[in-house]
mmCIF file of C-alpha atoms in Angstrom:
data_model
loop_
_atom_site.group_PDB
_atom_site.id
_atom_site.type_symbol
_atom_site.label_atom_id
_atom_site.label_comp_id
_atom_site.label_asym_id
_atom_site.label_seq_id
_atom_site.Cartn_x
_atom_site.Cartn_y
_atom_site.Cartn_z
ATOM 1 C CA UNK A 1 0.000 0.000 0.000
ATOM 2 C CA UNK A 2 2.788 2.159 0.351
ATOM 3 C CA UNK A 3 5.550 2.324 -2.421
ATOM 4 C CA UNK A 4 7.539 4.878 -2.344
ATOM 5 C CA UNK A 5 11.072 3.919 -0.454
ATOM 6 C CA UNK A 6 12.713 6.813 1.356
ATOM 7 C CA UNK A 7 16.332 6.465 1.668
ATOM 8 C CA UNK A 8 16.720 7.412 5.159
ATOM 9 C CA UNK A 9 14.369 4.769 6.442
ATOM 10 C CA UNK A 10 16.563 2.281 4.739
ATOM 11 C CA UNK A 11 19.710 3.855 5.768
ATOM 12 C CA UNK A 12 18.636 3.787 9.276
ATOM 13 C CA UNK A 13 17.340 0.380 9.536
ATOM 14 C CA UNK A 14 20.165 -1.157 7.680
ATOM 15 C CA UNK A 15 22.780 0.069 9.808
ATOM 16 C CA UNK A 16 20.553 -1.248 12.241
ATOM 17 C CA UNK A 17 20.274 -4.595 10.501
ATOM 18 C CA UNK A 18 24.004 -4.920 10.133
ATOM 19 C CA UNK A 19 25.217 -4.376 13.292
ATOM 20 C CA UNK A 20 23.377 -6.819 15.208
ATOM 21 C CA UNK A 21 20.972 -4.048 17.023
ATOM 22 C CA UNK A 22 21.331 -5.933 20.618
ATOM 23 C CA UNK A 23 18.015 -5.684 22.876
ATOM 24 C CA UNK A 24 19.542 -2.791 25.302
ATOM 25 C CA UNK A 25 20.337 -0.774 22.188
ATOM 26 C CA UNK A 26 17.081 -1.412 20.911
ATOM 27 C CA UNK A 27 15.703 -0.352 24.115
ATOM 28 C CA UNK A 28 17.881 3.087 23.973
ATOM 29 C CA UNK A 29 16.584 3.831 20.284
ATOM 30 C CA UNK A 30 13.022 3.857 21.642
ATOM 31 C CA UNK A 31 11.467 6.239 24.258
ATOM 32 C CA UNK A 32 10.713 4.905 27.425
ATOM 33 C CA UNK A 33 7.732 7.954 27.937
ATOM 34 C CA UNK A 34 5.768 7.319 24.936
ATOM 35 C CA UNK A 35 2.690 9.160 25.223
ATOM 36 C CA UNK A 36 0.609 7.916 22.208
ATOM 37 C CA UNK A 37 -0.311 4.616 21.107
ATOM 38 C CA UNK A 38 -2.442 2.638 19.252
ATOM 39 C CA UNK A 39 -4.443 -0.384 19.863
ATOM 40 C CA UNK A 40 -4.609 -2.490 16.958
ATOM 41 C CA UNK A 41 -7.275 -5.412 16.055
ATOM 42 C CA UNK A 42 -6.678 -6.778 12.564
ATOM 43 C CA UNK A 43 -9.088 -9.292 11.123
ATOM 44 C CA UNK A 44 -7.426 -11.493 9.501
ATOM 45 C CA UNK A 45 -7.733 -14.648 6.787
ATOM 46 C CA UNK A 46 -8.888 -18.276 7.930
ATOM 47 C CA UNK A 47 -5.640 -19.839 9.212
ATOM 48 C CA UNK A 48 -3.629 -16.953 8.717
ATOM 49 C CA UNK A 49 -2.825 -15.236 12.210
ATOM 50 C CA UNK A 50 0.387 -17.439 13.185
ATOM 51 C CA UNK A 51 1.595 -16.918 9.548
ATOM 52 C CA UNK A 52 1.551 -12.969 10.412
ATOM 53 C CA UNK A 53 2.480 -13.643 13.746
ATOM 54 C CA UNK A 54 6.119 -14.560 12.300
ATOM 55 C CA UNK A 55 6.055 -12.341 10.053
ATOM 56 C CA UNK A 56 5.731 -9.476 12.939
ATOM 57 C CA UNK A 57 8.365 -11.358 15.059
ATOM 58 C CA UNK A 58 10.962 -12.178 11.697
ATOM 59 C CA UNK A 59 10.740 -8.902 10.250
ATOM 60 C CA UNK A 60 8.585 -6.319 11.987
ATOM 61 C CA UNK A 61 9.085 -5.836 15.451
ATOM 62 C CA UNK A 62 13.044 -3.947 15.522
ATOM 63 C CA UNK A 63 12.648 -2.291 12.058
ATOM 64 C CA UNK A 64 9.687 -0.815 13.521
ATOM 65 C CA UNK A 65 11.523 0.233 17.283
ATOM 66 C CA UNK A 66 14.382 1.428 15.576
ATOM 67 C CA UNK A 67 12.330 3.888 13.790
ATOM 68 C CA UNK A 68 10.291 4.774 16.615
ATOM 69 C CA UNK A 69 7.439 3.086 15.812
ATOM 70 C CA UNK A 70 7.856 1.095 19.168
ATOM 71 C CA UNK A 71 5.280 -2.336 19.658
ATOM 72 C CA UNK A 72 4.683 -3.226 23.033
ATOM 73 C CA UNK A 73 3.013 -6.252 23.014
ATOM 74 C CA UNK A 74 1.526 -8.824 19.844
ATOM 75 C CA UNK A 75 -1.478 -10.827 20.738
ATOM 76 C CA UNK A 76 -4.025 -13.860 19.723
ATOM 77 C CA UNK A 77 -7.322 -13.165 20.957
ATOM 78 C CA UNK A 78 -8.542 -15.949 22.733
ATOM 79 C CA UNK A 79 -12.094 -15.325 21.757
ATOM 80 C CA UNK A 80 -11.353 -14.848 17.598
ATOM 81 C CA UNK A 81 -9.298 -17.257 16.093
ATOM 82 C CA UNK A 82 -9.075 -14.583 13.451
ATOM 83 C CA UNK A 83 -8.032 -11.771 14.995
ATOM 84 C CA UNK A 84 -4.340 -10.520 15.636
ATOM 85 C CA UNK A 85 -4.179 -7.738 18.408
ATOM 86 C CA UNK A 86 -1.214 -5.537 18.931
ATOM 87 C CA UNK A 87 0.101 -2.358 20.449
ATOM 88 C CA UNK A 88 2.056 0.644 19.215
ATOM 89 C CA UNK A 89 3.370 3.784 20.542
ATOM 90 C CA UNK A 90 5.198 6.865 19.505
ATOM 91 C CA UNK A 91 6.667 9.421 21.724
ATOM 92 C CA UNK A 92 4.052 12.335 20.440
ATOM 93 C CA UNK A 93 1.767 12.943 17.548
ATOM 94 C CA UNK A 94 4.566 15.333 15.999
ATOM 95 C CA UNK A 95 6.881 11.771 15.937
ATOM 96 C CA UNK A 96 3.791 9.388 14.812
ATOM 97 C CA UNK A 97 3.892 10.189 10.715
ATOM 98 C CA UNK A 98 7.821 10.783 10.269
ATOM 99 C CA UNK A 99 8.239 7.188 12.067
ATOM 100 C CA UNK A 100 5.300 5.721 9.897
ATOM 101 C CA UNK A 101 6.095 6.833 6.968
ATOM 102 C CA UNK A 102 9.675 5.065 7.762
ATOM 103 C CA UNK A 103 8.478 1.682 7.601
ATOM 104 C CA UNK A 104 6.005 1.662 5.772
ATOM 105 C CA UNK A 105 7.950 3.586 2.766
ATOM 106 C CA UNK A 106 11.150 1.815 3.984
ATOM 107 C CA UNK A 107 12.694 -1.611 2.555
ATOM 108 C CA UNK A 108 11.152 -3.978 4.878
ATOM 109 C CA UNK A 109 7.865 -3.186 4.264
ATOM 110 C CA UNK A 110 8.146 -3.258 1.181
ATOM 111 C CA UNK A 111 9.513 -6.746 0.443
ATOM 112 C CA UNK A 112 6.981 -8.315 2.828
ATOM 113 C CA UNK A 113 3.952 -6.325 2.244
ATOM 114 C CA UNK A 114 2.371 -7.946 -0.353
ATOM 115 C CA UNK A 115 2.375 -11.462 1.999
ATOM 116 C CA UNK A 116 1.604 -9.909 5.237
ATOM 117 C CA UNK A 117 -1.215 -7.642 3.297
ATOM 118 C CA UNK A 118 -3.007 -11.261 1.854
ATOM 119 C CA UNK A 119 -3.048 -12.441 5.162
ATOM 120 C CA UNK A 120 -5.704 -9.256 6.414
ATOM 121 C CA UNK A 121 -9.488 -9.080 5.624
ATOM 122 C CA UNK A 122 -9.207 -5.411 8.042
ATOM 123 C CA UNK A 123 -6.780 -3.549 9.401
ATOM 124 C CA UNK A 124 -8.930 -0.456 9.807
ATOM 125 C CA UNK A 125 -9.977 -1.207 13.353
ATOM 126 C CA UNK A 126 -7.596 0.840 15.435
ATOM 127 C CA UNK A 127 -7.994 3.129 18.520
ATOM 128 C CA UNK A 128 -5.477 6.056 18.999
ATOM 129 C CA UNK A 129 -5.012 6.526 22.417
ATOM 130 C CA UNK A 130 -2.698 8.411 25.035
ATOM 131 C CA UNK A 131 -2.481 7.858 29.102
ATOM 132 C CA UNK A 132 -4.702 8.956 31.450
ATOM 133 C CA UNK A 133 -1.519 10.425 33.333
ATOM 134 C CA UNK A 134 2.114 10.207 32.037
ATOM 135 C CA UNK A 135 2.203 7.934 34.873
ATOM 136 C CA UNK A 136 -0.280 5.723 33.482
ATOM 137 C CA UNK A 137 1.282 4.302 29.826
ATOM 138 C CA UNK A 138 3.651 1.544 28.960
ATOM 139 C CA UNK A 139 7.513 0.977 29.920
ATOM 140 C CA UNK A 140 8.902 0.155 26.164
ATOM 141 C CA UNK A 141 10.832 -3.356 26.679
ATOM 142 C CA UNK A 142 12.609 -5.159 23.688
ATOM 143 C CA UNK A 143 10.648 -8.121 22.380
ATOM 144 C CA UNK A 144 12.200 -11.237 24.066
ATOM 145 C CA UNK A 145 11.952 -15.082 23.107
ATOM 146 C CA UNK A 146 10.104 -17.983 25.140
ATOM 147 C CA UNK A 147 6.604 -18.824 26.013
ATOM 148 C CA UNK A 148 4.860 -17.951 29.200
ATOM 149 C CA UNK A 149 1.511 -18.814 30.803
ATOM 150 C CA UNK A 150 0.533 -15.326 31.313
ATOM 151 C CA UNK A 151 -2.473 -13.445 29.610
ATOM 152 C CA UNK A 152 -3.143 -9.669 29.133
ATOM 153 C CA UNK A 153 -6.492 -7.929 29.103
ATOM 154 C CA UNK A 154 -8.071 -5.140 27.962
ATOM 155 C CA UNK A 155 -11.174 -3.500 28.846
ATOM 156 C CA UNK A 156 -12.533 -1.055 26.596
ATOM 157 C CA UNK A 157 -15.131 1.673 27.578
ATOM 158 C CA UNK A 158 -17.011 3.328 24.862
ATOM 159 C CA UNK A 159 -18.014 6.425 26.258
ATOM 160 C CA UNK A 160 -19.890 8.421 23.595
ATOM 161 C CA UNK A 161 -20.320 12.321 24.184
ATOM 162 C CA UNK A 162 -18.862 11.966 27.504
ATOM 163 C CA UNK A 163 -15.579 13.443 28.490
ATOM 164 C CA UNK A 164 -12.903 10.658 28.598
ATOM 165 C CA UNK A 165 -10.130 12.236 30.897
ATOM 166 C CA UNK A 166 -13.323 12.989 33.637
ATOM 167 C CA UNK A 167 -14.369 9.778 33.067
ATOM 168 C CA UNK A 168 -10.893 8.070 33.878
ATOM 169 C CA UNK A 169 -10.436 10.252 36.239
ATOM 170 C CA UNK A 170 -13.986 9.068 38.380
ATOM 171 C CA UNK A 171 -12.771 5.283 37.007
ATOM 172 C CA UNK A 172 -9.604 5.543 38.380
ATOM 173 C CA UNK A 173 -10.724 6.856 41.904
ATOM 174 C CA UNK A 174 -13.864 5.260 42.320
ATOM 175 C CA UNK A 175 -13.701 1.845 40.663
ATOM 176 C CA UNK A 176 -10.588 0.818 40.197
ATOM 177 C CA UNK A 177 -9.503 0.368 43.678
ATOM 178 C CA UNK A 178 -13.144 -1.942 44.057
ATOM 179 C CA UNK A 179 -11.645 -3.934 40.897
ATOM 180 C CA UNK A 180 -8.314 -4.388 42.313
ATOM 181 C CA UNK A 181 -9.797 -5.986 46.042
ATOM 182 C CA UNK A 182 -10.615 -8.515 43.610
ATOM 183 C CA UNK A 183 -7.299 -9.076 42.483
ATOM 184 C CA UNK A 184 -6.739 -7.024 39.200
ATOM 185 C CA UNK A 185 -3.428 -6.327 37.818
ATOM 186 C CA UNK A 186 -3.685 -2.901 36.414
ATOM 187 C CA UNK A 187 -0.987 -2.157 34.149
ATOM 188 C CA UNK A 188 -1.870 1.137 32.098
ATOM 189 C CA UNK A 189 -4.956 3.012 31.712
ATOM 190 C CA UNK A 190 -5.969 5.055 28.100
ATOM 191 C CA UNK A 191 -8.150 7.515 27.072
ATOM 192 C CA UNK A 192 -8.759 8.395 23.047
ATOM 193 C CA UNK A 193 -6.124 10.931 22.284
ATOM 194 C CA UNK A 194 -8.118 13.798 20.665
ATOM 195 C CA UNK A 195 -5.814 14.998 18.017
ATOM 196 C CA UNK A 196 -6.781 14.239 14.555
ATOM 197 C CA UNK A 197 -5.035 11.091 13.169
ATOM 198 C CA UNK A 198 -1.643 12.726 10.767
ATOM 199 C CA UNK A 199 -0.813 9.847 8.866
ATOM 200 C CA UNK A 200 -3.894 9.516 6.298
ATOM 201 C CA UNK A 201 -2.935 6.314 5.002
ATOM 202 C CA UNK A 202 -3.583 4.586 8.145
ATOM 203 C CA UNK A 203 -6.579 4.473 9.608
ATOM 204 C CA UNK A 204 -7.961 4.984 12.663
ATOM 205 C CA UNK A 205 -11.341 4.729 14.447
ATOM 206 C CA UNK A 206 -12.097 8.902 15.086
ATOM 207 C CA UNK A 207 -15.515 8.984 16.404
ATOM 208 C CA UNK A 208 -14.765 6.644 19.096
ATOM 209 C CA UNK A 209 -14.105 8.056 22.101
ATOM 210 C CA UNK A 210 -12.757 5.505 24.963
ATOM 211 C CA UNK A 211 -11.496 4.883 28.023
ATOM 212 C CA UNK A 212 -9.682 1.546 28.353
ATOM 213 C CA UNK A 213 -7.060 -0.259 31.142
ATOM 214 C CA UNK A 214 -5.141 -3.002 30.509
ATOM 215 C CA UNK A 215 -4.779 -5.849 32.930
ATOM 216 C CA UNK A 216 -1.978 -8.621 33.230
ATOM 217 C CA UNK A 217 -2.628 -12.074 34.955
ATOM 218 C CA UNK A 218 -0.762 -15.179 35.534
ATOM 219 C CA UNK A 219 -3.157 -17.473 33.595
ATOM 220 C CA UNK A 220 -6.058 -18.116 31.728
ATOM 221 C CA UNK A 221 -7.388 -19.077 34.575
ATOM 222 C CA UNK A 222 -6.993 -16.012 37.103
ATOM 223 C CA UNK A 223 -8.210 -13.618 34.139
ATOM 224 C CA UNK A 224 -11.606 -15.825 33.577
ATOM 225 C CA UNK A 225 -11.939 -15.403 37.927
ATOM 226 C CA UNK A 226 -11.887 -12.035 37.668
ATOM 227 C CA UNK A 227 -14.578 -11.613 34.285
ATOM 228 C CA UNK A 228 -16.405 -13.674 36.893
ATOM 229 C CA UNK A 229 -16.157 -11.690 39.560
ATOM 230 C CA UNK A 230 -16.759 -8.601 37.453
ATOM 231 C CA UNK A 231 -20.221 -9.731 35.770
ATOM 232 C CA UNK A 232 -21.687 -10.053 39.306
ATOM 233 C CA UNK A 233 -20.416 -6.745 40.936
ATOM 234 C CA UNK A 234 -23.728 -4.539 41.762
ATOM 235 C CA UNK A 235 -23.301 -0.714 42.331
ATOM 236 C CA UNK A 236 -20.367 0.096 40.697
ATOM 237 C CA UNK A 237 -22.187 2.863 38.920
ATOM 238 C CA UNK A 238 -23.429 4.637 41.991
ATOM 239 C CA UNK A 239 -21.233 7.304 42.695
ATOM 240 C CA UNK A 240 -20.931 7.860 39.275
ATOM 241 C CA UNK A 241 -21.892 11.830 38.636
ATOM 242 C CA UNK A 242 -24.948 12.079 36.311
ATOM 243 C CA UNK A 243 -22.740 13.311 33.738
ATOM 244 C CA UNK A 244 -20.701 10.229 33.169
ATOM 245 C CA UNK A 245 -23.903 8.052 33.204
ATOM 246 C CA UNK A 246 -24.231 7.853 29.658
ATOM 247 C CA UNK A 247 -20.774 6.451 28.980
ATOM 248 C CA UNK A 248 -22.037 3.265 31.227
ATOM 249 C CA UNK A 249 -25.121 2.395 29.271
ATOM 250 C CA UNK A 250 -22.789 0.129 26.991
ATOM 251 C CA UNK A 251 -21.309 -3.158 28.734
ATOM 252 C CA UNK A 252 -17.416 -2.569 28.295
ATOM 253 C CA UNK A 253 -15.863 -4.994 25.507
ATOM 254 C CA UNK A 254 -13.181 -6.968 27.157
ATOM 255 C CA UNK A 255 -10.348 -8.664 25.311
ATOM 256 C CA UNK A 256 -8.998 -11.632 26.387
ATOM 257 C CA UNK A 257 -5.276 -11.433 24.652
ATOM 258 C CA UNK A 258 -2.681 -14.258 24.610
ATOM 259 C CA UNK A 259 0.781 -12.839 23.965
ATOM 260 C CA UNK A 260 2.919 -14.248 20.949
ATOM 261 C CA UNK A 261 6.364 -15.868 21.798
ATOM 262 C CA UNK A 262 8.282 -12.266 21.073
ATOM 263 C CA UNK A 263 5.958 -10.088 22.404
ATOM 264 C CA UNK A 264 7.750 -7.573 24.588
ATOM 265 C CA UNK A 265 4.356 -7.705 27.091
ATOM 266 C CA UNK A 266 3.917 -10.687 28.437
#
């Protein structure tokens, strides 16, 4: 989809290429304070998701970081057998096109887009998102090999007209610490970052405005005891202000996300 090749991007990532870009310099080529990201959900192809899966972990995952297009985490849903979930961050909107337009007009894109693009029935469905606080995002980590038994989660509020940072703000404060006594593992917390998506060729889901956090359990099992737990709570809207009301009309979507061998989140 994208075809012209920009020498820099292929100056940069070669020199990456050829030197053997270890994990800790990987690490010091991406920022650690990233403060915009996107969460990715590609539909993909019957059969297809492990063939992009090693695609991402063969050829996508440092040309990407070393351009600043850092992923944090690759994931099979455990609900779709079709669907490939990852994560993406830049250090700031100004960052986000320049580090795009890298890869995807740079040389490794472009001899394994054609594969990895017959693989996809929709990439379109993608939330751009910042963190709640600065405290509140990912720590970038170099992908690393070897299976675990651990699961992530995501739980994704679609709030409507109401105003995501107040309504992180009351989720944070009010709920959060109920959800927690019942032993969730809170990693980061998002809110839709407002600014208009700047890189046209991608994209994104606009009129969506969200509120999500992102969990991480030991198992299968521990996530499912908590989605338990969850679907029984009664009250947790009653402090709510009226204002925020609306955005709890719609049951949250909640991912259930097994991480691929390289991904850096885990």
């Amino acid at each position: 989809m994208f075809r012209n090749t920009k020498i820099a991007a292929l100056a940069a990532v070669m020199l990456a290429m050829s030197s053997g870009l270890a994990a800790n310099e990987s690490q010091s080529l991406a920022s650690k304070n990233d403060s915009v990201f996107e969460l990715r959900q590609y539909t993909l192809h019957e059969g297809k998701r492990d063939t992009l899966i090693s695609m991402f972990e063969a050829n996508f995952l440092e040309s990407q970081n070393v351009l600043g297009a850092n992923i944090y985490g690759m994931f099979r849903d455990l609900d779709d057998p079709d669907r490939f979930v990852w994560i993406r961050g830049f250090s700031g909107m100004d960052a986000r096109p320049k580090a795009l337009g890298d890869f995807y007009g740079g040389p490794v894109w472009q001899s394994h887009r054609n594969e990895a693009n017959k693989t996809m029935v929709d990439s379109d469905n993608v939330l751009l998102l910042k963190p709640l606080t600065p405290s509140d995002g990912l720590v970038f980590r170099p992908p690393t090999d070897g299976e675990t038994d651990g699961v992530v989660s995501a739980m994704i509020y679609y709030l409507g007209d109401v105003d995501p940072e107040k309504f992180g703000t009351f989720y944070d404060a009010d709920i959060l610490p109920r959800l927690k006594k019942m032993n969730a593992h809170v990693l980061a917390q998002f809110i839709s970052e407002d600014a208009p998506n700047n890189f046209s060729k991608l994209p994104v889901r606009e009129k969506d405005r969200v509120f999500i956090w992102l969990g991480q359990w030991k198992n299968v099992a521990e996530l499912d005891a908590f989605i338990g737990q969850y679907k029984q709570i009664s009250g947790l809207r009653d402090s709510a202000p009226e204002a925020l009301l609306p955005a709890f009309m719609r049951k949250p979507e909640i991912l259930r996300l097994k991480p691929a061998k390289r991904s850096p989140l885990k």
